[in-house]
Amino acid sequence: MKNFLIGVGVVFGILFVFMLLTVGVVSAANKPKGDKEEVLPGKKGNSKKALIIYHPGISKFTTRMTHQLAKGLNEGGYEVTLNHPGDHLSTDLSGYTLVVFGSPTYAGQISSAMRKYMARACPQIANTLTMGIVLFSTGALDEIQEFDKLEEMLVGLNVVKKVKFLAGSKTENDKTAYDLGIELVKE
Ligand SMILES: Cc1cc2nc3c(=O)[nH]c(=O)nc-3n(C[C@H](O)[C@H](O)[C@H](O)COP(=O)(O)O)c2cc1C
């Protein structure tokens, strides 16, 4: 009996430590990652402008998909600005024809840094129907509940695409993200 109780205690102890670690990882991963603006200049002086706001994840998958998408948009003719969500980033997005929000999924949600930024920026772009909005998430699960949770925030926005990149073949995902960029230029 004594050994059984020790065993149960050890199992609960391990589960508790695992839970603490997971909470720690998710909370660190969700934090804003600061100002990291990059600009891919357009080929013409009057190129249309796209802004990609992305939250970099723990590994490099989200960042990789972001840059492939940016490459497609840029090669299609857009001037593309990339940056992370956060207080440093203006919520005046009026100069952009296309705005992309991209984030990893943690426990069925996009990052809290992205949600906070979107809560500030989205009401300002609501009813700007000349601006296309694209949402993308990355993750391990083939379900997109993370977008459903944003519905209230998206009211009045011209959402042209919602995409989830599933961690898998790198080459295949690279092509899908690049092709999405090219496709968005044509819309
Ligand atoms: C703690 C934790 C929770 C996660 N929860 C989900 C989830 O709910 N849905 C999902 O599709 N992927 C989930 N994932 C997988 C991540 O979304 C995936 O690792 C991420 O997209 C990889 O991007 P990155 O390389 O930019 O970090 C989770 C990953 C971690 C570490």
Coordinates of N, CA and C and ligand atoms in Angstrom, one line a residue:
M1 N 0.8 -1.2 0.0 CA 0.0 0.0 0.0 C 0.9 1.3 0.0
K2 N 1.9 1.2 0.9 CA 2.8 2.4 1.0 C 3.5 2.7 -0.4
N3 N 4.0 1.5 -1.0 CA 4.6 1.7 -2.3 C 3.7 2.2 -3.4
F4 N 2.4 1.8 -3.3 CA 1.4 2.2 -4.3 C 1.2 3.7 -4.1
L5 N 1.1 4.2 -2.9 CA 0.9 5.6 -2.7 C 2.1 6.5 -3.1
I6 N 3.3 5.9 -2.9 CA 4.5 6.6 -3.4 C 4.5 6.7 -4.9
G7 N 4.1 5.6 -5.6 CA 4.0 5.5 -7.0 C 3.0 6.6 -7.5
V8 N 1.8 6.7 -6.9 CA 0.8 7.6 -7.3 C 1.4 9.1 -7.1
G9 N 2.0 9.3 -6.0 CA 2.6 10.6 -5.7 C 3.7 11.0 -6.8
V10 N 4.5 10.0 -7.2 CA 5.5 10.3 -8.2 C 4.9 10.6 -9.6
V11 N 3.8 9.8 -9.9 CA 3.1 10.1 -11.2 C 2.5 11.5 -11.2
F12 N 1.8 11.9 -10.1 CA 1.3 13.2 -10.0 C 2.3 14.3 -10.1
G13 N 3.4 14.0 -9.4 CA 4.6 15.0 -9.4 C 5.1 15.2 -10.8
I14 N 5.3 14.1 -11.5 CA 5.8 14.3 -12.9 C 4.8 15.1 -13.8
L15 N 3.5 14.7 -13.6 CA 2.4 15.4 -14.4 C 2.4 16.9 -14.1
F16 N 2.6 17.2 -12.8 CA 2.6 18.6 -12.3 C 3.7 19.4 -12.9
V17 N 5.0 18.8 -12.9 CA 6.1 19.4 -13.5 C 6.0 19.6 -15.0
F18 N 5.4 18.6 -15.6 CA 5.2 18.7 -17.1 C 4.2 19.9 -17.4
M19 N 3.2 20.0 -16.6 CA 2.2 21.0 -16.7 C 2.8 22.4 -16.6
L20 N 3.6 22.5 -15.5 CA 4.3 23.8 -15.3 C 5.2 24.2 -16.4
L21 N 5.9 23.2 -17.0 CA 6.8 23.4 -18.1 C 6.1 23.9 -19.3
T22 N 4.9 23.2 -19.6 CA 4.1 23.6 -20.7 C 3.6 25.0 -20.6
V23 N 3.1 25.3 -19.4 CA 2.6 26.7 -19.2 C 3.7 27.7 -19.4
G24 N 4.9 27.4 -18.9 CA 6.1 28.3 -19.0 C 6.4 28.5 -20.5
V25 N 6.5 27.4 -21.2 CA 6.8 27.4 -22.7 C 5.8 28.3 -23.4
V26 N 4.5 28.0 -23.2 CA 3.5 28.8 -23.9 C 3.5 30.2 -23.5
S27 N 3.7 30.5 -22.2 CA 3.7 31.9 -21.9 C 4.9 32.7 -22.4
A28 N 6.1 32.0 -22.5 CA 7.3 32.6 -23.1 C 7.1 32.8 -24.6
A29 N 6.5 31.8 -25.3 CA 6.3 31.8 -26.7 C 5.3 32.9 -27.1
N30 N 4.3 33.2 -26.2 CA 3.3 34.2 -26.5 C 3.7 35.6 -26.4
K31 N 4.8 35.8 -25.7 CA 5.3 37.2 -25.4 C 5.6 38.0 -26.7
P32 N 5.4 39.3 -26.8 CA 5.8 40.1 -28.0 C 7.3 39.9 -28.2
K33 N 7.6 39.9 -29.5 CA 9.0 39.7 -29.9 C 9.8 40.9 -30.4
G34 N 9.1 42.1 -30.2 CA 9.8 43.4 -30.5 C 9.7 43.8 -31.9
D35 N 10.4 44.9 -32.2 CA 10.3 45.6 -33.5 C 11.4 45.0 -34.4
K36 N 10.9 44.4 -35.5 CA 11.9 43.8 -36.4 C 11.4 44.0 -37.9
E37 N 11.4 45.3 -38.2 CA 10.9 45.7 -39.5 C 11.8 45.2 -40.6
E38 N 11.2 44.6 -41.7 CA 12.0 44.3 -42.9 C 11.2 44.9 -44.0
V39 N 11.8 45.4 -45.1 CA 11.0 45.9 -46.2 C 11.6 45.3 -47.5
L40 N 10.7 44.6 -48.3 CA 11.1 44.1 -49.6 C 10.6 45.2 -50.6
P41 N 11.5 46.0 -51.2 CA 11.0 47.1 -52.0 C 10.3 46.5 -53.3
G42 N 9.3 47.3 -53.7 CA 8.6 46.9 -54.9 C 9.4 47.2 -56.2
K43 N 9.1 46.6 -57.3 CA 9.9 46.8 -58.5 C 9.6 48.1 -59.2
K44 N 8.3 48.6 -59.0 CA 7.9 49.9 -59.6 C 7.8 50.9 -58.5
G45 N 7.9 52.2 -58.9 CA 7.7 53.3 -57.9 C 6.4 53.3 -57.2
N46 N 5.3 52.9 -58.0 CA 4.0 53.0 -57.4 C 3.4 51.6 -57.0
S47 N 4.3 50.7 -56.6 CA 3.9 49.4 -56.3 C 2.8 49.4 -55.1
K48 N 1.9 48.5 -55.2 CA 0.9 48.3 -54.1 C 1.7 47.8 -52.9
K49 N 1.1 48.1 -51.7 CA 1.9 47.8 -50.5 C 1.1 46.7 -49.7
A50 N 1.9 45.8 -49.2 CA 1.4 44.7 -48.3 C 2.2 44.8 -47.0
L51 N 1.4 44.5 -45.9 CA 2.1 44.4 -44.6 C 1.8 43.0 -44.0
I52 N 2.9 42.4 -43.7 CA 2.7 41.1 -43.0 C 3.2 41.2 -41.6
I53 N 2.2 41.0 -40.7 CA 2.4 41.1 -39.2 C 2.5 39.6 -38.8
Y54 N 3.6 39.2 -38.3 CA 3.7 37.7 -37.9 C 4.4 37.6 -36.5
H55 N 3.9 36.6 -35.8 CA 4.5 36.3 -34.5 C 5.5 35.1 -34.7
P56 N 6.8 35.3 -34.5 CA 7.7 34.2 -34.7 C 7.5 33.1 -33.6
G57 N 7.5 31.9 -34.0 CA 7.3 30.8 -33.0 C 8.5 30.4 -32.3
I58 N 8.5 29.2 -31.7 CA 9.6 28.7 -30.9 C 10.7 28.2 -31.9
S59 N 10.3 27.4 -32.8 CA 11.2 27.0 -33.9 C 11.0 28.0 -35.0
K60 N 11.4 27.6 -36.2 CA 11.4 28.7 -37.3 C 10.3 28.5 -38.3
F61 N 9.3 27.7 -38.1 CA 8.3 27.3 -39.1 C 7.5 28.6 -39.5
T62 N 7.0 29.3 -38.6 CA 6.1 30.4 -38.9 C 6.9 31.5 -39.6
T63 N 8.1 31.7 -39.2 CA 9.0 32.7 -39.8 C 9.3 32.3 -41.3
R64 N 9.5 31.0 -41.4 CA 9.8 30.5 -42.8 C 8.6 30.7 -43.7
M65 N 7.4 30.3 -43.2 CA 6.2 30.5 -44.1 C 6.0 32.0 -44.4
T66 N 6.2 32.8 -43.4 CA 6.1 34.3 -43.6 C 6.9 34.8 -44.7
H67 N 8.2 34.3 -44.7 CA 9.1 34.9 -45.7 C 8.9 34.3 -47.1
Q68 N 8.4 33.1 -47.2 CA 8.0 32.5 -48.5 C 6.8 33.3 -49.0
L69 N 5.8 33.6 -48.2 CA 4.7 34.3 -48.6 C 5.1 35.7 -49.1
A70 N 6.0 36.3 -48.3 CA 6.5 37.7 -48.6 C 7.2 37.6 -50.0
K71 N 8.0 36.6 -50.2 CA 8.7 36.5 -51.5 C 7.7 36.4 -52.7
G72 N 6.7 35.6 -52.5 CA 5.6 35.5 -53.6 C 5.0 36.8 -53.9
L73 N 4.6 37.5 -52.8 CA 3.9 38.8 -53.0 C 4.9 39.8 -53.6
N74 N 6.2 39.8 -53.2 CA 7.1 40.7 -53.7 C 7.5 40.5 -55.2
E75 N 7.7 39.2 -55.5 CA 8.0 38.8 -56.9 C 6.8 39.1 -57.8
G76 N 5.6 39.1 -57.2 CA 4.3 39.4 -58.0 C 4.2 40.9 -58.2
G77 N 4.9 41.7 -57.4 CA 4.9 43.2 -57.7 C 4.6 44.0 -56.4
Y78 N 4.3 43.4 -55.3 CA 4.0 44.2 -54.1 C 5.3 44.7 -53.4
E79 N 5.2 45.9 -52.8 CA 6.3 46.3 -51.8 C 5.8 45.6 -50.5
V80 N 6.6 44.8 -49.8 CA 6.2 44.1 -48.7 C 6.9 44.5 -47.4
T81 N 6.2 44.9 -46.4 CA 6.8 45.2 -45.1 C 6.4 44.1 -44.1
L82 N 7.4 43.6 -43.4 CA 7.2 42.6 -42.4 C 7.5 43.1 -41.0
N83 N 6.8 42.7 -40.0 CA 7.1 43.1 -38.6 C 6.4 42.2 -37.7
H84 N 6.7 42.3 -36.4 CA 6.1 41.5 -35.4 C 5.0 42.4 -34.7
P85 N 3.9 41.7 -34.2 CA 2.9 42.5 -33.5 C 3.4 43.0 -32.2
G86 N 2.9 44.2 -31.7 CA 3.4 44.7 -30.4 C 3.1 46.2 -30.4
D87 N 3.4 46.8 -29.3 CA 3.1 48.3 -29.1 C 3.9 49.1 -30.0
H88 N 5.0 48.6 -30.5 CA 5.9 49.4 -31.4 C 5.2 49.6 -32.8
L89 N 4.3 48.8 -33.1 CA 3.7 48.8 -34.5 C 2.4 49.6 -34.5
S90 N 2.5 50.6 -35.5 CA 1.3 51.5 -35.6 C 0.0 50.7 -36.0
T91 N -1.1 51.2 -35.5 CA -2.4 50.6 -35.9 C -3.0 51.3 -37.1
D92 N -2.3 52.3 -37.6 CA -2.8 53.0 -38.8 C -2.3 52.2 -40.0
L93 N -3.1 51.4 -40.5 CA -2.7 50.5 -41.6 C -3.3 51.0 -43.0
S94 N -3.7 52.3 -43.0 CA -4.4 52.8 -44.2 C -3.6 52.8 -45.5
G95 N -2.3 52.8 -45.4 CA -1.4 52.8 -46.6 C -1.3 51.5 -47.3
Y96 N -1.9 50.4 -46.7 CA -1.7 49.1 -47.3 C -2.9 48.5 -48.0
T97 N -2.7 47.9 -49.2 CA -3.8 47.3 -49.9 C -4.1 45.9 -49.4
L98 N -3.0 45.3 -48.8 CA -3.2 43.9 -48.2 C -2.5 43.9 -46.8
V99 N -3.2 43.3 -45.9 CA -2.6 43.1 -44.5 C -2.8 41.6 -44.1
V100 N -1.6 41.1 -43.8 CA -1.6 39.6 -43.4 C -1.3 39.5 -41.9
F101 N -2.1 38.7 -41.2 CA -1.8 38.4 -39.8 C -1.4 36.9 -39.7
G102 N -0.2 36.6 -39.3 CA 0.3 35.2 -39.2 C 0.8 34.8 -37.8
S103 N 0.5 33.6 -37.4 CA 0.9 33.3 -36.0 C 0.9 31.7 -35.8
P104 N 1.8 31.2 -34.9 CA 1.7 29.8 -34.6 C 0.4 29.6 -33.7
T105 N 0.0 28.4 -33.6 CA -1.2 28.1 -32.7 C -0.7 27.5 -31.4
Y106 N -1.1 28.0 -30.3 CA -0.8 27.4 -29.0 C -2.1 27.2 -28.3
A107 N -2.4 25.9 -27.9 CA -3.6 25.6 -27.2 C -4.8 26.1 -27.9
G108 N -4.9 26.0 -29.2 CA -6.1 26.4 -30.0 C -6.2 27.8 -30.2
Q109 N -5.2 28.6 -29.9 CA -5.3 30.1 -30.1 C -4.1 30.6 -30.8
I110 N -4.3 31.7 -31.6 CA -3.1 32.4 -32.1 C -2.4 33.1 -30.9
S111 N -1.2 33.6 -31.1 CA -0.5 34.2 -30.0 C -1.2 35.3 -29.3
S112 N -1.0 35.5 -28.0 CA -1.7 36.6 -27.3 C -1.2 37.9 -27.8
A113 N 0.1 38.0 -28.2 CA 0.7 39.3 -28.7 C -0.1 39.7 -29.9
M114 N -0.4 38.7 -30.8 CA -1.1 39.0 -32.0 C -2.6 39.4 -31.7
R115 N -3.2 38.6 -30.8 CA -4.6 38.9 -30.4 C -4.7 40.4 -29.9
K116 N -3.7 40.7 -29.0 CA -3.8 42.1 -28.5 C -3.6 43.2 -29.6
Y117 N -2.7 42.9 -30.5 CA -2.5 43.9 -31.6 C -3.7 44.0 -32.4
M118 N -4.3 42.8 -32.8 CA -5.5 42.8 -33.6 C -6.7 43.5 -33.0
A119 N -6.8 43.3 -31.7 CA -7.9 44.0 -30.9 C -7.8 45.5 -31.1
R120 N -6.6 46.0 -31.2 CA -6.4 47.5 -31.3 C -6.5 47.9 -32.8
A121 N -6.0 47.1 -33.7 CA -5.9 47.5 -35.1 C -7.2 47.2 -35.9
C122 N -7.8 46.1 -35.6 CA -9.0 45.7 -36.5 C -10.1 46.7 -36.5
P123 N -10.5 47.3 -35.3 CA -11.6 48.3 -35.4 C -11.3 49.4 -36.3
Q124 N -10.0 49.7 -36.4 CA -9.6 50.9 -37.2 C -9.7 50.6 -38.7
I125 N -9.6 49.3 -39.1 CA -9.6 49.0 -40.5 C -11.0 48.4 -40.9
A126 N -11.9 48.3 -40.0 CA -13.2 47.7 -40.3 C -13.9 48.7 -41.3
N127 N -14.5 48.0 -42.3 CA -15.2 48.8 -43.3 C -14.3 49.4 -44.4
T128 N -13.0 49.1 -44.3 CA -12.1 49.6 -45.4 C -12.1 48.4 -46.4
L129 N -13.1 48.4 -47.3 CA -13.2 47.2 -48.1 C -12.2 47.1 -49.3
T130 N -11.5 48.2 -49.5 CA -10.4 48.2 -50.5 C -9.2 47.5 -50.0
M131 N -9.2 47.2 -48.7 CA -8.0 46.5 -48.1 C -8.3 45.0 -47.9
G132 N -7.5 44.1 -48.5 CA -7.7 42.7 -48.3 C -7.0 42.2 -47.0
I133 N -7.7 41.3 -46.3 CA -7.1 40.8 -45.0 C -6.9 39.3 -45.2
V134 N -5.7 38.8 -44.9 CA -5.3 37.4 -44.9 C -4.9 37.0 -43.5
L135 N -5.5 35.8 -43.1 CA -5.1 35.2 -41.8 C -4.3 33.9 -42.1
F136 N -3.2 33.7 -41.5 CA -2.6 32.4 -41.5 C -2.1 32.0 -40.2
S137 N -2.3 30.7 -39.9 CA -1.7 30.1 -38.7 C -0.8 28.9 -39.1
T138 N 0.0 28.6 -38.1 CA 0.8 27.3 -38.3 C 0.5 26.4 -37.2
G139 N 0.7 25.1 -37.3 CA 0.4 24.2 -36.2 C 0.5 22.8 -36.6
A140 N 0.2 22.0 -35.6 CA 0.4 20.5 -35.8 C -0.9 19.9 -36.1
L141 N -2.0 20.5 -35.8 CA -3.4 19.9 -35.9 C -4.1 20.5 -37.1
D142 N -4.8 19.5 -37.9 CA -5.5 19.9 -39.1 C -6.9 20.4 -38.7
E143 N -7.0 21.5 -37.9 CA -8.3 22.1 -37.5 C -8.0 23.6 -37.3
I144 N -9.0 24.4 -37.6 CA -8.7 25.8 -37.5 C -9.6 26.6 -36.5
Q145 N -9.7 26.0 -35.4 CA -10.5 26.7 -34.3 C -9.9 28.0 -34.0
E146 N -8.6 28.2 -34.2 CA -8.0 29.5 -33.8 C -8.6 30.7 -34.6
F147 N -9.1 30.4 -35.8 CA -9.7 31.5 -36.6 C -11.1 31.8 -36.1
D148 N -11.8 30.7 -35.7 CA -13.2 30.9 -35.2 C -13.2 31.8 -34.0
K149 N -12.2 31.7 -33.2 CA -12.2 32.5 -32.0 C -11.9 34.0 -32.3
L150 N -11.6 34.3 -33.5 CA -11.3 35.7 -33.9 C -12.5 36.4 -34.6
E151 N -13.6 35.6 -34.7 CA -14.7 36.1 -35.6 C -15.2 37.5 -35.2
E152 N -15.3 37.8 -33.8 CA -15.8 39.1 -33.4 C -14.9 40.2 -33.8
M153 N -13.6 39.9 -33.8 CA -12.6 40.9 -34.2 C -12.7 41.2 -35.7
L154 N -13.2 40.3 -36.4 CA -13.1 40.4 -37.9 C -14.3 41.0 -38.5
V155 N -15.3 41.4 -37.7 CA -16.5 42.0 -38.2 C -16.1 43.3 -39.0
G156 N -16.7 43.3 -40.3 CA -16.5 44.5 -41.1 C -15.1 44.5 -41.9
L157 N -14.4 43.4 -41.7 CA -13.1 43.3 -42.5 C -13.3 42.4 -43.7
N158 N -12.5 42.8 -44.8 CA -12.6 42.1 -46.0 C -11.6 40.9 -46.0
V159 N -12.0 39.9 -45.3 CA -11.1 38.7 -45.2 C -11.1 37.9 -46.5
V160 N -10.0 37.9 -47.2 CA -9.9 37.2 -48.5 C -9.4 35.8 -48.4
K161 N -8.7 35.5 -47.3 CA -8.1 34.1 -47.2 C -7.8 33.8 -45.8
K162 N -8.1 32.5 -45.4 CA -7.7 32.0 -44.1 C -6.9 30.7 -44.4
V163 N -5.7 30.6 -44.0 CA -4.9 29.4 -44.3 C -4.2 28.9 -43.1
K164 N -4.1 27.6 -43.0 CA -3.2 27.0 -41.9 C -2.1 26.2 -42.6
F165 N -0.9 26.4 -42.2 CA 0.2 25.6 -42.7 C 0.5 24.6 -41.6
L166 N 0.4 23.3 -42.0 CA 0.7 22.3 -41.1 C 2.2 21.9 -41.2
A167 N 2.8 21.8 -40.0 CA 4.2 21.4 -40.0 C 4.3 20.0 -40.6
G168 N 5.1 19.9 -41.6 CA 5.3 18.7 -42.4 C 6.5 18.9 -43.3
S169 N 6.2 18.5 -44.6 CA 7.3 18.7 -45.6 C 7.7 20.2 -45.8
K170 N 8.9 20.5 -45.5 CA 9.4 21.9 -45.6 C 9.2 22.4 -47.1
T171 N 9.7 21.6 -48.0 CA 9.7 22.0 -49.4 C 8.3 22.2 -49.9
E172 N 7.4 21.3 -49.5 CA 6.0 21.4 -50.0 C 5.3 22.7 -49.4
N173 N 5.6 22.9 -48.1 CA 5.0 24.1 -47.4 C 5.6 25.4 -48.0
D174 N 6.9 25.4 -48.3 CA 7.5 26.6 -48.9 C 6.8 27.0 -50.2
K175 N 6.5 26.0 -51.0 CA 5.9 26.2 -52.3 C 4.4 26.7 -52.1
T176 N 3.7 26.1 -51.1 CA 2.3 26.5 -50.9 C 2.3 28.0 -50.4
A177 N 3.2 28.4 -49.5 CA 3.2 29.7 -49.0 C 3.6 30.7 -50.1
Y178 N 4.6 30.4 -50.9 CA 5.1 31.2 -52.0 C 3.9 31.4 -53.0
D179 N 3.3 30.2 -53.4 CA 2.2 30.3 -54.4 C 1.0 31.1 -53.9
L180 N 0.8 31.1 -52.6 CA -0.3 31.9 -52.0 C 0.0 33.4 -52.2
G181 N 1.3 33.8 -52.0 CA 1.7 35.1 -52.3 C 1.4 35.6 -53.7
I182 N 1.8 34.7 -54.7 CA 1.5 35.0 -56.1 C 0.0 35.1 -56.4
E183 N -0.7 34.2 -55.8 CA -2.2 34.1 -56.0 C -2.8 35.4 -55.4
L184 N -2.4 35.9 -54.3 CA -2.9 37.1 -53.7 C -2.7 38.3 -54.6
V185 N -1.6 38.3 -55.3 CA -1.3 39.5 -56.2 C -2.4 39.6 -57.2
K186 N -2.9 38.4 -57.7 CA -3.8 38.4 -58.8 C -5.2 38.8 -58.3
E187 N -5.5 38.7 -57.0 CA -6.9 38.9 -56.6 C -7.3 40.4 -56.6
Ligands
LIG1 C1 2.6 24.1 -26.0 C2 2.2 24.0 -27.4 C3 0.8 24.0 -27.7 C4 0.4 23.8 -29.1 N1 -0.9 23.8 -29.4 C5 -1.3 23.6 -30.7 C6 -2.7 23.6 -31.1 O1 -3.6 23.8 -30.2 N2 -3.0 23.5 -32.4 C7 -2.1 23.3 -33.3 O2 -2.4 23.1 -34.5 N3 -0.7 23.2 -33.0 C8 -0.3 23.4 -31.7 N4 1.0 23.4 -31.4 C9 2.0 23.3 -32.5 C10 2.5 24.6 -32.8 O3 1.5 25.4 -33.3 C11 3.6 24.4 -33.9 O4 4.7 23.8 -33.2 C12 4.0 25.8 -34.4 O5 3.1 26.1 -35.4 C13 5.4 25.7 -35.0 O6 5.8 27.0 -35.4 P1 7.2 27.6 -35.1 O7 8.2 26.7 -35.7 O8 7.1 29.0 -35.7 O9 7.3 27.6 -33.6 C14 1.4 23.6 -30.1 C15 2.8 23.6 -29.7 C16 3.1 23.8 -28.4 C17 4.6 23.8 -28.1

